[in-house]
Short mmCIF file of C-alpha atoms in Angstrom, two decimals:
data_model
loop_
_atom_site.label_atom_id
_atom_site.label_comp_id
_atom_site.label_asym_id
_atom_site.label_seq_id
_atom_site.Cartn_x
_atom_site.Cartn_y
_atom_site.Cartn_z
CA UNK A 1 148.51 168.07 85.49
CA UNK A 2 151.20 165.62 85.38
CA UNK A 3 148.99 162.70 83.72
CA UNK A 4 148.00 165.63 81.36
CA UNK A 5 152.48 165.73 80.58
CA UNK A 6 154.60 163.01 79.03
CA UNK A 7 157.26 161.85 81.46
CA UNK A 8 159.49 162.74 78.61
CA UNK A 9 158.60 166.81 78.41
CA UNK A 10 161.20 169.11 80.31
CA UNK A 11 158.84 171.41 82.04
CA UNK A 12 160.92 174.93 83.68
CA UNK A 13 159.44 175.45 87.60
CA UNK A 14 158.50 178.19 86.86
CA UNK A 15 156.59 178.13 83.75
CA UNK A 16 152.68 178.84 83.92
CA UNK A 17 150.21 176.05 82.66
CA UNK A 18 147.12 175.57 82.91
CA UNK A 19 145.61 172.51 84.62
CA UNK A 20 144.14 170.96 81.34
CA UNK A 21 147.20 171.98 78.92
CA UNK A 22 148.59 168.65 77.23
CA UNK A 23 152.51 168.05 76.29
CA UNK A 24 153.74 165.84 74.12
CA UNK A 25 156.91 163.94 74.50
CA UNK A 26 160.28 165.76 74.75
CA UNK A 27 159.09 168.83 74.49
CA UNK A 28 160.78 171.45 76.44
CA UNK A 29 158.94 174.48 77.62
CA UNK A 30 160.86 177.47 79.22
CA UNK A 31 160.51 179.56 82.98
CA UNK A 32 158.62 182.61 80.80
CA UNK A 33 156.27 180.56 79.14
CA UNK A 34 152.83 181.06 79.83
CA UNK A 35 149.97 178.48 78.23
CA UNK A 36 146.30 178.53 78.72
CA UNK A 37 143.56 176.31 79.01
CA UNK A 38 142.83 173.28 76.42
CA UNK A 39 146.05 173.59 74.76
CA UNK A 40 147.72 170.32 73.07
CA UNK A 41 151.48 171.27 72.85
CA UNK A 42 152.68 167.99 70.16
CA UNK A 43 155.92 166.17 70.68
CA UNK A 44 159.64 167.49 70.51
CA UNK A 45 158.95 171.12 70.31
CA UNK A 46 160.50 173.75 72.05
CA UNK A 47 158.84 176.85 73.39
CA UNK A 48 160.73 179.45 75.20
CA UNK A 49 160.93 183.25 75.87
CA UNK A 50 158.49 185.10 76.86
CA UNK A 51 155.51 183.56 75.22
CA UNK A 52 152.22 183.98 76.18
CA UNK A 53 149.72 181.11 74.36
CA UNK A 54 145.75 181.20 74.58
CA UNK A 55 143.32 178.87 74.97
CA UNK A 56 142.25 175.89 72.87
CA UNK A 57 145.37 175.70 70.38
CA UNK A 58 147.09 173.39 69.07
CA UNK A 59 150.94 172.89 68.45
CA UNK A 60 152.21 169.98 66.43
CA UNK A 61 155.27 168.41 66.66
CA UNK A 62 158.53 169.78 65.98
CA UNK A 63 157.91 173.36 66.23
CA UNK A 64 160.29 176.28 67.60
CA UNK A 65 157.98 178.86 69.15
CA UNK A 66 159.66 182.15 71.26
CA UNK A 67 163.08 182.12 70.18
CA UNK A 68 165.60 184.93 69.70
CA UNK A 69 164.68 188.17 66.45
CA UNK A 70 166.80 186.45 63.57
CA UNK A 71 167.95 189.54 63.35
CA UNK A 72 171.69 190.71 63.79
CA UNK A 73 170.83 194.13 65.62
CA UNK A 74 169.12 192.19 68.40
CA UNK A 75 171.37 193.02 70.85
CA UNK A 76 169.49 190.31 73.67
CA UNK A 77 166.65 192.91 74.94
CA UNK A 78 163.61 190.64 76.57
CA UNK A 79 160.91 191.23 73.82
CA UNK A 80 157.63 189.08 73.30
CA UNK A 81 155.89 185.95 71.41
CA UNK A 82 152.25 186.73 71.81
CA UNK A 83 149.39 184.17 70.95
CA UNK A 84 145.89 184.17 70.48
CA UNK A 85 142.93 181.65 70.98
CA UNK A 86 141.99 178.82 68.45
CA UNK A 87 145.11 178.41 66.46
CA UNK A 88 146.84 175.18 64.42
CA UNK A 89 150.45 175.71 63.91
CA UNK A 90 151.46 172.75 62.20
CA UNK A 91 154.74 170.83 62.34
CA UNK A 92 158.63 172.66 62.20
CA UNK A 93 157.28 176.22 62.58
CA UNK A 94 159.09 178.90 63.61
CA UNK A 95 157.84 182.13 65.10
CA UNK A 96 160.13 184.29 66.78
CA UNK A 97 160.07 187.09 69.34
CA UNK A 98 159.76 190.99 68.80
CA UNK A 99 162.84 193.23 68.46
CA UNK A 100 162.58 197.06 70.36
CA UNK A 101 161.99 198.66 66.69
CA UNK A 102 158.73 198.32 67.12
CA UNK A 103 156.69 197.72 70.60
CA UNK A 104 159.02 194.33 71.16
CA UNK A 105 155.95 191.35 70.61
CA UNK A 106 155.33 189.58 68.27
CA UNK A 107 151.48 189.33 67.47
CA UNK A 108 149.09 185.94 66.48
CA UNK A 109 145.67 186.62 67.11
CA UNK A 110 143.39 183.67 67.12
CA UNK A 111 141.12 181.18 64.71
CA UNK A 112 144.42 181.22 62.71
CA UNK A 113 145.47 177.94 60.40
CA UNK A 114 149.52 178.02 59.82
CA UNK A 115 150.37 174.87 58.44
CA UNK A 116 153.68 173.43 57.98
CA UNK A 117 157.02 175.35 57.93
CA UNK A 118 155.65 178.43 58.12
CA UNK A 119 157.94 181.18 59.69
CA UNK A 120 157.05 184.13 61.55
CA UNK A 121 159.79 186.61 62.34
CA UNK A 122 160.41 189.30 64.60
CA UNK A 123 157.68 192.00 65.25
CA UNK A 124 154.92 190.49 63.04
CA UNK A 125 151.32 191.79 63.71
CA UNK A 126 149.46 188.55 62.33
CA UNK A 127 145.15 189.00 62.83
CA UNK A 128 142.77 186.71 62.93
CA UNK A 129 141.14 183.89 61.08
CA UNK A 130 144.28 184.11 58.68
CA UNK A 131 145.40 180.75 56.48
CA UNK A 132 149.15 180.14 55.91
CA UNK A 133 149.89 177.35 53.49
CA UNK A 134 152.95 175.48 53.75
CA UNK A 135 156.48 177.23 53.93
CA UNK A 136 155.13 181.19 53.61
CA UNK A 137 157.79 182.55 55.53
CA UNK A 138 157.19 186.33 56.41
CA UNK A 139 159.93 188.70 57.49
CA UNK A 140 160.42 191.40 60.06
CA UNK A 141 157.89 193.99 60.83
CA UNK A 142 154.88 192.02 58.51
CA UNK A 143 150.97 193.05 59.43
CA UNK A 144 148.66 190.75 58.11
CA UNK A 145 144.68 191.71 58.49
CA UNK A 146 142.09 189.65 59.42
CA UNK A 147 140.73 186.11 56.93
CA UNK A 148 143.74 187.19 54.91
CA UNK A 149 145.50 183.55 52.50
CA UNK A 150 148.83 183.39 52.45
CA UNK A 151 149.97 180.96 49.50
CA UNK A 152 152.50 178.06 50.03
CA UNK A 153 155.88 179.18 48.90
CA UNK A 154 155.17 182.77 49.08
CA UNK A 155 157.85 184.99 50.86
CA UNK A 156 156.49 188.66 52.33
CA UNK A 157 159.25 191.12 52.34
CA UNK A 158 159.65 193.25 55.83
CA UNK A 159 157.90 196.26 56.65
CA UNK A 160 154.68 194.51 54.01
CA UNK A 161 151.49 195.25 55.02
CA UNK A 162 148.92 192.91 53.62
CA UNK A 163 145.08 194.04 53.65
CA UNK A 164 142.19 192.30 55.44
CA UNK A 165 140.40 189.35 53.15
CA UNK A 166 143.69 189.53 50.60
CA UNK A 167 144.26 186.22 49.25
CA UNK A 168 148.24 186.26 47.68
CA UNK A 169 148.70 183.25 45.45
CA UNK A 170 150.55 180.13 45.44
CA UNK A 171 155.00 181.19 45.36
CA UNK A 172 154.28 184.99 45.69
CA UNK A 173 157.10 187.14 45.73
CA UNK A 174 155.28 190.12 48.12
CA UNK A 175 157.72 192.90 48.42
CA UNK A 176 154.68 195.86 48.64
CA UNK A 177 151.60 196.33 50.32
CA UNK A 178 148.72 193.82 48.66
CA UNK A 179 145.33 196.12 49.35
CA UNK A 180 142.24 194.27 51.14
CA UNK A 181 140.09 192.23 49.31
CA UNK A 182 141.96 191.43 46.49
CA UNK A 183 143.48 188.28 45.14
CA UNK A 184 147.12 188.61 43.71
CA UNK A 185 149.31 185.90 41.93
CA UNK A 186 151.78 185.80 39.78
CA UNK A 187 155.74 186.85 38.78
CA UNK A 188 156.04 189.69 38.88
CA UNK A 189 153.09 189.88 41.69
CA UNK A 190 150.33 191.59 40.50
CA UNK A 191 146.37 192.17 41.39
CA UNK A 192 143.97 189.87 39.48
CA UNK A 193 140.57 190.68 40.59
CA UNK A 194 138.52 190.86 44.05
CA UNK A 195 138.42 187.94 46.61
CA UNK A 196 135.11 187.35 45.17
CA UNK A 197 135.15 183.59 46.65
CA UNK A 198 136.87 184.66 49.74
CA UNK A 199 134.05 186.94 50.23
CA UNK A 200 131.05 184.98 49.47
CA UNK A 201 132.46 182.32 52.08
CA UNK A 202 132.34 185.10 54.75
CA UNK A 203 128.57 185.85 54.63
CA UNK A 204 129.29 189.61 52.48
CA UNK A 205 126.18 190.29 50.56
CA UNK A 206 126.04 190.91 46.43
CA UNK A 207 126.01 195.01 47.76
CA UNK A 208 128.42 194.76 49.36
CA UNK A 209 130.76 192.57 47.03
CA UNK A 210 129.36 194.88 44.41
CA UNK A 211 130.55 198.05 46.45
CA UNK A 212 134.31 196.49 47.02
CA UNK A 213 134.13 195.25 42.94
CA UNK A 214 134.13 199.09 42.77
CA UNK A 215 136.87 200.21 44.53
CA UNK A 216 138.77 197.64 42.69
CA UNK A 217 137.74 199.42 39.43
CA UNK A 218 138.57 203.07 40.73
CA UNK A 219 142.15 201.50 42.01
CA UNK A 220 143.60 199.01 39.47
CA UNK A 221 141.68 199.31 36.74
CA UNK A 222 140.48 202.72 35.91
CA UNK A 223 143.97 204.35 34.54
CA UNK A 224 143.26 207.08 37.44
CA UNK A 225 146.53 208.16 39.95
CA UNK A 226 146.26 206.82 43.45
CA UNK A 227 145.50 210.11 44.78
CA UNK A 228 142.52 210.07 42.06
CA UNK A 229 141.91 207.14 42.81
CA UNK A 230 141.59 207.54 46.83
CA UNK A 231 139.61 211.02 46.07
CA UNK A 232 136.44 209.03 44.15
CA UNK A 233 136.35 206.31 46.98
CA UNK A 234 136.22 209.27 49.93
CA UNK A 235 133.17 210.77 48.02
CA UNK A 236 131.46 206.91 48.36
CA UNK A 237 131.52 207.31 51.97
CA UNK A 238 127.77 208.40 53.06
CA UNK A 239 125.95 206.86 50.09
CA UNK A 240 126.25 203.12 51.19
CA UNK A 241 125.19 200.71 53.24
CA UNK A 242 126.75 200.48 57.20
CA UNK A 243 128.65 197.53 56.07
CA UNK A 244 129.97 198.96 52.58
CA UNK A 245 130.94 201.97 54.69
CA UNK A 246 132.81 200.03 56.89
CA UNK A 247 134.89 198.42 53.52
CA UNK A 248 135.24 202.13 51.98
CA UNK A 249 136.75 203.36 55.11
CA UNK A 250 139.20 200.03 55.64
CA UNK A 251 140.13 200.46 52.18
CA UNK A 252 141.16 204.47 52.77
CA UNK A 253 142.96 203.40 56.14
CA UNK A 254 145.01 201.19 53.86
CA UNK A 255 145.82 203.21 51.17
CA UNK A 256 147.03 205.92 54.08
CA UNK A 257 149.37 203.48 55.92
CA UNK A 258 150.63 201.64 53.19
CA UNK A 259 154.82 202.58 53.06
CA UNK A 260 155.98 200.62 50.41
CA UNK A 261 153.56 201.07 47.49
CA UNK A 262 150.50 198.96 46.13
CA UNK A 263 150.77 195.85 44.55
CA UNK A 264 149.10 197.36 41.35
#
């Protein structure tokens, strides 16, 4: 294990690192940190707090992982940061632990691509296969579904939900919930279209995309109220294939859980 850890790195004896973990020069790792097999930590990183990191992640230089939440009401309670597998975290990222306003855990899933200067605040719940471009900033309690893409220099207001397969354009100001499958852009932010490029890259069939486009039309282009749109979407259940039924249910569940109103 010592051959994989640079001699200038400072690792608390209580930290739990798999023998295959690599640690770069001048990195500091605290006593409550656990790191799984194959993970590579670059130079000049600080990993602290009650932080659990899975396997085969890569952290580039100068990141701060597991610091206390930037929340003035936080009273020093012990909270956590939990990170899954195969994530890439580029330079100067800041990922904070949670608060007791939720379950006390900030979560990052697996297979995410997190570019330089990204900030994930307390209690963020980031799904799997997401892309966060440079300087994307997620405030506290933001929830992001799988396969979402968040453009560079985007700011996301606290408690916002971003649906699975959604895409947020460059420099978005996100203060309302972003529905699954949609592309939003502009200032003020608005739904522009279905995220067709992303869906096709993920192997969505033409039939499945057609149903999602119909959802888009009902919610954003029909002139119906949201309640009327939901009624018509609910009527689609049972009429489609299994995958499309799951997409319809995903949209219904998202709308039911939206608290800040949808970006329209």
